[in-house]
CSV table of C-alpha atoms in Angstrom, one decimal:
chain,number,residue,atom,x,y,z
A,787,MET,CA,-19.8,-53.1,21.1
A,788,LYS,CA,-23.6,-51.6,21.5
A,789,ARG,CA,-22.4,-50.0,24.9
A,790,VAL,CA,-19.6,-48.1,23.0
A,791,LEU,CA,-22.0,-47.0,20.4
A,792,LEU,CA,-24.2,-45.9,22.9
A,793,LEU,CA,-21.6,-43.5,24.3
A,794,LEU,CA,-21.2,-42.0,20.9
A,795,PRO,CA,-23.7,-39.1,21.1
A,796,LEU,CA,-22.2,-38.1,24.3
A,797,VAL,CA,-18.6,-38.2,23.1
A,798,ILE,CA,-19.7,-36.3,20.1
A,799,PHE,CA,-21.6,-33.6,22.4
A,800,LEU,CA,-18.4,-33.3,24.6
A,801,GLY,CA,-16.1,-32.9,21.6
A,802,ILE,CA,-18.4,-29.9,20.7
A,803,ALA,CA,-18.5,-28.7,24.1
A,804,VAL,CA,-14.9,-28.4,24.6
A,805,PHE,CA,-14.4,-26.7,21.2
A,806,LEU,CA,-17.3,-24.1,21.7
A,807,TYR,CA,-15.9,-23.6,25.7
A,808,ARG,CA,-12.7,-22.8,24.3
A,809,GLY,CA,-14.3,-20.5,21.7
A,810,LEU,CA,-15.4,-18.4,24.7
A,811,PHE,CA,-12.1,-17.4,25.7
A,812,LEU,CA,-10.5,-16.8,22.4
A,813,ASP,CA,-9.9,-12.8,21.4
A,814,PRO,CA,-11.7,-12.4,18.3
A,815,SER,CA,-9.9,-8.8,17.9
A,816,GLU,CA,-6.6,-10.5,17.7
A,817,LEU,CA,-5.9,-11.7,14.3
A,818,PRO,CA,-2.8,-13.4,12.8
A,819,SER,CA,-0.5,-11.4,10.4
A,820,ALA,CA,-0.5,-12.9,7.1
A,821,LEU,CA,3.0,-11.7,7.0
A,822,ILE,CA,4.8,-13.5,9.6
A,823,GLY,CA,7.8,-15.4,8.1
A,824,LYS,CA,7.7,-12.9,5.2
A,825,PRO,CA,10.1,-10.2,4.6
A,826,VAL,CA,9.2,-6.7,5.2
A,827,PRO,CA,7.4,-5.6,1.9
A,828,GLN,CA,9.4,-3.2,-0.7
A,829,PHE,CA,9.0,0.2,-0.4
A,830,SER,CA,10.9,3.7,-0.9
A,831,LEU,CA,9.5,6.4,1.5
A,832,PRO,CA,11.1,9.6,2.6
A,833,SER,CA,12.0,10.1,6.2
A,834,VAL,CA,10.0,12.0,8.7
A,835,GLU,CA,12.9,14.8,9.3
A,836,ASP,CA,14.2,15.0,6.2
A,837,GLU,CA,12.2,14.6,2.7
A,838,GLN,CA,15.2,14.2,0.6
A,839,ARG,CA,16.6,11.3,2.5
A,840,LEU,CA,14.9,8.1,1.3
A,841,ILE,CA,14.3,5.0,3.2
A,842,SER,CA,13.6,1.5,1.8
A,843,GLU,CA,13.3,-2.4,2.9
A,844,ALA,CA,17.2,-2.7,2.8
A,845,ASP,CA,17.8,-0.1,5.4
A,846,LEU,CA,15.8,-2.4,8.2
A,847,LYS,CA,18.2,-5.2,8.0
A,848,GLY,CA,21.2,-5.7,10.1
A,849,LYS,CA,19.8,-5.6,13.1
A,850,PRO,CA,16.7,-7.1,14.9
A,851,ALA,CA,14.2,-4.3,15.5
A,852,LEU,CA,10.5,-3.3,16.5
A,853,VAL,CA,8.6,-1.4,13.7
A,854,ASN,CA,6.4,0.7,15.4
A,855,VAL,CA,3.5,1.9,13.1
A,856,TRP,CA,2.1,5.2,14.6
A,857,ALA,CA,0.3,8.6,14.1
A,858,THR,CA,-0.4,11.6,15.7
A,859,TRP,CA,-4.2,11.4,15.5
A,860,CYS,CA,-3.9,7.8,17.2
A,861,VAL,CA,-4.9,8.2,21.0
A,862,ALA,CA,-3.5,5.1,22.2
A,863,CYS,CA,0.2,5.9,20.7
A,864,LYS,CA,0.4,8.9,23.1
A,865,VAL,CA,0.1,6.3,25.8
A,866,GLU,CA,2.7,3.9,24.2
A,867,HIS,CA,5.1,6.5,23.3
A,868,PRO,CA,6.8,6.9,26.8
A,869,VAL,CA,7.2,3.1,26.9
A,870,LEU,CA,8.8,3.3,23.5
A,871,ASN,CA,11.4,6.2,25.1
A,872,ALA,CA,12.3,3.8,28.0
A,873,LEU,CA,12.7,0.9,25.6
A,874,ALA,CA,15.1,2.8,23.3
A,875,ALA,CA,17.1,4.3,26.2
A,876,GLN,CA,17.8,0.4,27.3
A,877,GLY,CA,19.2,0.0,24.0
A,878,VAL,CA,16.0,-1.6,22.1
A,879,ASN,CA,16.3,-0.9,18.4
A,880,ILE,CA,13.2,0.7,17.3
A,881,HIS,CA,12.0,2.2,14.0
A,882,GLY,CA,8.8,4.2,13.6
A,883,VAL,CA,6.4,4.4,10.6
A,884,ASN,CA,4.3,7.5,10.7
A,885,TYR,CA,1.2,6.1,9.4
A,886,LYS,CA,-1.2,8.8,7.4
A,887,ASP,CA,-0.1,11.5,9.0
A,888,ASP,CA,0.3,15.2,8.9
A,889,ASN,CA,4.3,15.3,8.6
A,890,ALA,CA,4.4,18.7,10.3
A,891,ALA,CA,2.5,17.3,13.5
A,892,ALA,CA,4.9,14.2,13.4
A,893,GLN,CA,8.0,16.4,13.6
A,894,LYS,CA,6.4,18.6,16.3
A,895,TRP,CA,5.3,15.2,18.3
A,896,LEU,CA,9.0,13.9,17.6
A,897,ARG,CA,10.5,17.2,19.0
A,898,GLU,CA,8.1,17.4,22.3
A,899,PHE,CA,7.8,13.9,23.2
A,900,HIS,CA,11.3,12.7,22.6
A,901,ASP,CA,12.1,10.5,19.3
A,902,PRO,CA,13.0,6.9,20.1
A,903,TYR,CA,13.2,5.6,16.7
A,904,GLN,CA,16.4,4.8,14.5
A,905,LEU,CA,14.6,5.3,11.6
A,906,ASN,CA,11.4,7.4,11.3
A,907,ILE,CA,9.6,6.3,7.9
A,908,ARG,CA,7.0,8.9,6.6
A,909,ASP,CA,4.1,6.7,5.3
A,910,GLU,CA,2.0,9.6,4.5
A,911,HIS,CA,-0.6,7.9,2.4
A,912,GLY,CA,-0.5,4.5,3.8
A,913,SER,CA,1.2,2.6,1.1
A,914,LEU,CA,3.4,0.9,3.1
A,915,GLY,CA,0.9,0.4,5.9
A,916,LEU,CA,-1.5,-1.4,3.5
A,917,ASP,CA,1.5,-3.8,2.4
A,918,LEU,CA,2.0,-4.5,6.1
A,919,GLY,CA,-1.9,-5.5,6.5
A,920,VAL,CA,-2.0,-2.4,9.1
A,921,TYR,CA,-5.5,-1.8,10.2
A,922,GLY,CA,-5.1,0.5,12.9
A,923,ALA,CA,-2.5,2.2,14.9
A,924,PRO,CA,-0.4,1.6,16.9
A,925,GLU,CA,0.8,-1.8,15.6
A,926,THR,CA,4.4,-3.0,16.3
A,927,PHE,CA,6.2,-5.6,13.9
A,928,LEU,CA,9.1,-7.7,15.4
A,929,ILE,CA,11.7,-8.2,12.4
A,930,ASP,CA,14.8,-10.4,12.6
A,931,LYS,CA,18.5,-9.3,11.3
A,932,HIS,CA,17.3,-10.1,7.7
A,933,GLY,CA,14.5,-7.9,7.8
A,934,VAL,CA,12.0,-10.8,8.0
A,935,ILE,CA,8.8,-10.1,9.8
A,936,ARG,CA,8.7,-12.7,12.7
A,937,HIS,CA,6.0,-11.0,15.1
A,938,LYS,CA,3.2,-8.6,15.2
A,939,PHE,CA,1.6,-7.0,18.2
A,940,VAL,CA,-1.5,-5.0,17.6
A,941,GLY,CA,-2.3,-2.4,20.3
A,942,VAL,CA,-0.4,-0.4,23.1
A,943,ILE,CA,3.0,-1.8,24.5
A,944,ASP,CA,2.8,-1.0,28.0
A,945,GLU,CA,5.2,-2.4,30.6
A,946,ARG,CA,3.5,-5.5,31.2
A,947,VAL,CA,3.0,-6.2,27.5
A,948,TRP,CA,6.9,-6.0,26.9
A,949,ARG,CA,7.9,-7.8,30.2
A,950,GLU,CA,5.6,-10.8,29.3
A,951,LYS,CA,5.4,-11.1,25.8
A,952,LEU,CA,7.8,-8.8,23.4
A,953,ALA,CA,10.9,-9.1,25.7
A,954,VAL,CA,11.6,-12.6,25.4
A,955,LEU,CA,10.7,-12.9,21.6
A,956,TYR,CA,13.0,-9.7,21.1
A,957,GLN,CA,15.8,-11.2,22.9
A,958,GLU,CA,15.4,-14.3,20.9
A,959,LEU,CA,15.8,-12.6,17.7
A,960,VAL,CA,19.0,-10.8,19.3
A,961,ASP,CA,20.5,-14.3,20.3
A,962,GLU,CA,20.0,-15.6,16.7
B,134,MET,CA,-47.3,21.5,14.0
B,135,ASN,CA,-46.7,21.5,10.3
B,136,ARG,CA,-43.2,22.5,10.8
B,137,PHE,CA,-42.6,19.6,13.2
B,138,LEU,CA,-43.7,17.2,10.6
B,139,CYS,CA,-41.6,18.6,8.2
B,140,ALA,CA,-38.7,18.3,10.3
B,141,LEU,CA,-39.3,14.8,11.4
B,142,LEU,CA,-39.9,14.1,7.5
B,143,PHE,CA,-36.6,15.5,7.0
B,144,GLY,CA,-35.1,13.6,9.8
B,145,LEU,CA,-36.3,10.3,8.3
B,146,THR,CA,-35.0,10.8,4.9
B,147,LEU,CA,-31.7,11.7,6.4
B,148,SER,CA,-31.4,8.6,8.7
B,149,THR,CA,-31.3,6.1,5.5
B,150,ALA,CA,-27.9,7.6,4.7
B,151,VAL,CA,-26.6,6.0,8.0
B,152,PHE,CA,-26.8,2.5,7.0
B,153,ALA,CA,-24.1,2.4,4.3
B,154,ALA,CA,-21.0,4.2,4.0
B,155,ILE,CA,-21.2,6.2,0.8
B,156,ASP,CA,-18.3,7.1,-1.6
B,157,THR,CA,-18.6,8.6,-4.9
B,158,TYR,CA,-16.9,6.2,-7.4
B,159,GLU,CA,-17.2,6.6,-11.2
B,160,PHE,CA,-17.4,3.2,-13.0
B,161,ARG,CA,-17.1,2.5,-16.3
B,162,ASP,CA,-19.9,0.4,-16.6
B,163,GLU,CA,-22.6,-1.7,-14.8
B,164,THR,CA,-20.6,-4.9,-14.5
B,165,GLU,CA,-17.9,-3.2,-13.0
B,166,ARG,CA,-20.3,-1.6,-10.6
B,167,GLN,CA,-21.6,-4.9,-9.9
B,168,ARG,CA,-18.2,-6.4,-9.2
B,169,TYR,CA,-17.1,-3.5,-6.9
B,170,ARG,CA,-20.4,-4.2,-4.9
B,171,THR,CA,-19.7,-8.0,-4.5
B,172,LEU,CA,-16.3,-7.6,-3.7
B,173,THR,CA,-16.8,-5.2,-0.8
B,174,GLU,CA,-19.6,-7.1,0.4
B,175,GLU,CA,-17.6,-10.2,0.4
B,176,LEU,CA,-14.8,-8.8,2.1
B,177,ARG,CA,-14.6,-8.1,5.7
B,178,CYS,CA,-13.4,-5.3,7.5
B,179,PRO,CA,-10.0,-5.9,9.3
B,180,LYS,CA,-11.0,-3.5,12.1
B,181,CYS,CA,-14.2,-3.7,12.9
B,182,GLN,CA,-14.8,-7.4,12.6
B,183,ASN,CA,-18.4,-8.0,12.2
B,184,GLN,CA,-19.0,-5.6,9.2
B,185,ASN,CA,-18.0,-6.0,5.5
B,186,ILE,CA,-15.9,-3.2,3.9
B,187,ALA,CA,-18.9,-1.9,2.2
B,188,ASP,CA,-20.7,-1.1,5.4
B,189,SER,CA,-18.0,-0.1,7.6
B,190,ASN,CA,-17.0,3.5,8.1
B,191,SER,CA,-13.6,2.9,9.5
B,192,PRO,CA,-10.9,4.5,7.9
B,193,ILE,CA,-9.3,1.2,6.7
B,194,ALA,CA,-12.4,0.0,5.2
B,195,MET,CA,-12.5,3.3,3.3
B,196,ASP,CA,-9.1,2.7,2.3
B,197,LEU,CA,-9.7,-0.7,1.2
B,198,ARG,CA,-12.7,0.4,-1.0
B,199,GLN,CA,-10.3,2.8,-2.6
B,200,GLU,CA,-7.9,0.2,-3.2
B,201,ILE,CA,-10.5,-2.3,-4.9
B,202,PHE,CA,-11.7,0.6,-6.8
B,203,ARG,CA,-8.0,1.4,-8.2
B,204,MET,CA,-7.7,-2.2,-9.1
B,205,LEU,CA,-10.8,-2.6,-10.8
B,206,GLU,CA,-10.0,0.6,-12.7
B,207,GLU,CA,-6.8,-1.4,-13.6
B,208,GLN,CA,-8.6,-4.3,-15.1
B,209,LYS,CA,-7.5,-6.7,-12.4
B,210,SER,CA,-9.5,-10.0,-11.9
B,211,ASP,CA,-11.6,-10.5,-8.6
B,212,ASP,CA,-9.3,-13.4,-7.8
B,213,GLN,CA,-6.3,-11.1,-8.1
B,214,ILE,CA,-8.1,-8.4,-5.9
B,215,VAL,CA,-9.0,-10.9,-3.4
B,216,ASP,CA,-5.4,-12.5,-3.3
B,217,TYR,CA,-4.2,-8.6,-2.8
B,218,LEU,CA,-5.9,-8.5,0.0
B,219,VAL,CA,-5.6,-11.9,1.6
B,220,ALA,CA,-1.7,-11.6,1.2
B,221,ARG,CA,-1.9,-8.6,3.6
B,222,TYR,CA,-4.5,-9.3,6.0
B,223,GLY,CA,-4.9,-12.9,5.8
B,224,ASP,CA,-7.8,-15.2,5.1
B,225,PHE,CA,-9.5,-13.4,8.0
B,226,VAL,CA,-10.9,-10.8,5.2
B,227,ARG,CA,-12.7,-13.3,3.6
B,228,TYR,CA,-16.2,-14.2,4.4
B,229,LYS,CA,-16.0,-17.1,2.2
B,230,PRO,CA,-13.2,-18.9,3.6
B,231,PRO,CA,-11.1,-21.3,1.1
B,232,VAL,CA,-10.9,-25.2,1.5
B,233,ASN,CA,-7.9,-26.2,3.1
B,234,THR,CA,-6.8,-28.5,6.0
B,235,LYS,CA,-7.5,-25.8,8.5
B,236,THR,CA,-11.2,-25.0,7.2
B,237,LEU,CA,-11.8,-28.7,6.3
B,238,VAL,CA,-13.7,-29.1,9.3
B,239,LEU,CA,-15.8,-26.1,9.0
B,240,TRP,CA,-16.8,-27.0,5.6
B,241,TYR,CA,-17.4,-30.4,5.6
B,242,GLY,CA,-18.0,-31.2,9.4
B,243,PRO,CA,-21.7,-30.3,9.0
B,244,PHE,CA,-22.0,-33.2,6.3
B,245,VAL,CA,-20.3,-35.6,8.4
B,246,LEU,CA,-22.4,-35.0,11.5
B,247,LEU,CA,-25.4,-35.1,9.0
B,248,ALA,CA,-24.3,-38.4,7.7
B,249,ILE,CA,-24.0,-39.9,11.6
B,250,GLY,CA,-27.3,-38.6,11.9
B,251,PHE,CA,-29.0,-40.2,9.1
B,252,GLY,CA,-26.8,-43.5,9.7
B,253,THR,CA,-28.1,-43.6,13.1
B,254,VAL,CA,-31.8,-43.3,12.2
B,255,ALA,CA,-31.1,-46.0,9.3
B,256,MET,CA,-29.8,-48.2,11.9
B,257,ILE,CA,-32.7,-47.8,14.4
B,258,LEU,CA,-35.2,-48.4,11.7
B,259,LEU,CA,-33.0,-51.6,10.3
B,260,ARG,CA,-33.4,-53.0,13.4
B,261,ARG,CA,-36.3,-52.4,14.5
B,262,ARG,CA,-37.9,-54.1,11.4
B,263,ARG,CA,-35.4,-57.1,11.9
B,264,ARG,CA,-37.3,-57.3,15.4
B,265,VAL,CA,-40.7,-57.5,13.9
B,266,ASP,CA,-39.8,-60.2,11.5
B,267,GLY,CA,-37.8,-62.3,13.7
B,268,PRO,CA,-39.1,-64.7,16.1
B,269,THR,CA,-39.4,-62.2,19.1
B,270,SER,CA,-42.4,-60.6,17.4
B,271,ASN,CA,-45.5,-59.5,19.5
B,272,THR,CA,-47.8,-62.0,18.5
B,273,LEU,CA,-48.3,-65.1,20.3
B,274,SER,CA,-47.2,-68.8,19.3
B,275,GLU,CA,-49.7,-71.6,19.1
B,276,ALA,CA,-48.7,-72.8,22.5
B,277,GLU,CA,-48.6,-69.7,24.3
B,278,ARG,CA,-52.3,-69.0,22.9
B,279,GLU,CA,-53.3,-72.2,24.2
B,280,ARG,CA,-52.1,-71.3,27.5
B,281,LEU,CA,-53.8,-67.9,27.7
B,282,ALA,CA,-57.2,-69.2,26.7
B,283,THR,CA,-56.9,-72.0,29.8
B,284,LEU,CA,-55.8,-69.0,31.9
B,285,LEU,CA,-58.8,-66.8,31.1
B,286,ASP,CA,-61.2,-69.9,31.3
B,287,ASN,CA,-60.3,-70.7,34.7
B,288,LYS,CA,-62.3,-68.7,36.4
B,289,ASP,CA,-61.0,-70.0,39.9
B,290,PRO,CA,-57.5,-70.6,39.8
């Protein structure tokens, strides 16, 4: 019994050491979304192409999709855009949220760089972005066919991210 | 030289503006202003990680400050405002994390460690006192003292 007690400080030390060692390899910029498992928040916003056409959360239901938050002022979005084009060509269902952007610039961007989005939501004042907990573009949400947010990815989707992370998750949602 | 000093002084006065982001909001009264300050200081900027939204210049912090101001105008309570942001950005935005199963260790872990420390010290002290009182004390018994005396007296062993 006494021997065991003598080992106690060592055990506590090792416990804390393992805990802190793990902390060294966590990515502090990766914060879990508070919206995982919740439906896409209610919204009613015009489309980028046509001011008269209103899009709401009901339009996102039916098929699993990637909801990509982007803007023309976002440098990383330019890097991401060709990848999204390629994915759209493969038949991946992608919606765009044009976040706090100049609409004319957004239209020009889509004309010039090709439009991979099924729906183009125009979130000029960032109200939808705020409800989605967006804190910087690009961010991408994976939603299932019921319009429920299942995963969130912050940062640029490149081929590697898609192959190693998102493709599997998207396929799971398609197979559901 | 004088002009240089002037420029220097001017530069120094400018630099104070860099420390905090400055917005111009008109508050109804002093308490509301105070609430705005406490809220923006207690909420963390989601983008910049180690700054509160009062200090940060990032666009998202500006939006959140404006949002907080709007909610204060709408007479929302502090809890409502914090809940609104937590619903969107998660517990991450709170510099004061709530007590739940996930944060239990964070909140009470230090007290547990302190208790273990006090317990150990108490145990050591108790044990030492028992040793002093008990038969294994440092003083010699009658027989031992006699033997010591003979040993010391015996000059030629």
